[in-house]
Amino acid sequence: MEEKDALLNKIERLRDELNQLVLEKNKIDHQEIIKKSRELDRLITEYTAKYSSK
């Protein structure tokens, strides 16, 4: 359960960071947005694989 909560927290934190980057997109490199988006996708996929059937 602790691992599940930690993964959910990472997903929420990364989603917040990504949203902030998108809001500030003119101030940053678009590669950072792409990197965070891919990391978020990976974490969501990992979470779904581990916990969707439980």
XYZ file of C-alpha atoms in Angstrom:
54
model
C 0.000 0.000 0.000
C 2.882 2.350 0.799
C 4.387 1.792 -2.655
C 0.994 2.484 -4.251
C 0.643 5.763 -2.339
C 4.197 6.783 -3.225
C 3.532 6.144 -6.902
C 0.272 8.092 -6.774
C 2.085 10.991 -5.108
C 4.737 10.966 -7.854
C 2.016 11.010 -10.517
C 0.202 13.909 -8.861
C 3.425 15.876 -8.327
C 4.558 15.338 -11.896
C 1.134 16.279 -13.253
C 1.292 19.521 -11.270
C 4.817 20.223 -12.535
C 3.773 19.541 -16.109
C 0.753 21.817 -15.820
C 2.989 24.570 -14.442
C 5.463 24.096 -17.296
C 2.688 24.350 -19.858
C 1.481 27.575 -18.246
C 5.011 28.959 -18.489
C 5.817 27.379 -21.862
C 7.173 30.569 -23.394
C 9.824 30.741 -20.689
C 11.244 27.221 -20.997
C 12.596 24.703 -23.432
C 9.872 22.563 -24.964
C 12.089 19.522 -24.408
C 11.430 19.845 -20.667
C 7.674 19.608 -21.271
C 8.175 16.546 -23.472
C 10.449 14.922 -20.873
C 7.958 15.478 -18.033
C 5.060 14.301 -20.183
C 6.851 11.055 -21.030
C 7.741 10.503 -17.379
C 4.105 11.051 -16.415
C 2.945 8.578 -19.062
C 5.445 6.008 -17.792
C 4.321 6.409 -14.178
C 0.643 6.158 -15.088
C 1.350 3.019 -17.115
C 3.324 1.529 -14.220
C 0.552 2.374 -11.757
C -2.127 0.919 -14.024
C -0.168 -2.289 -14.577
C 0.432 -2.804 -10.868
C -2.847 -1.722 -9.325
C -5.680 -1.762 -11.858
C -6.654 -5.361 -11.146
C -6.324 -5.094 -7.362
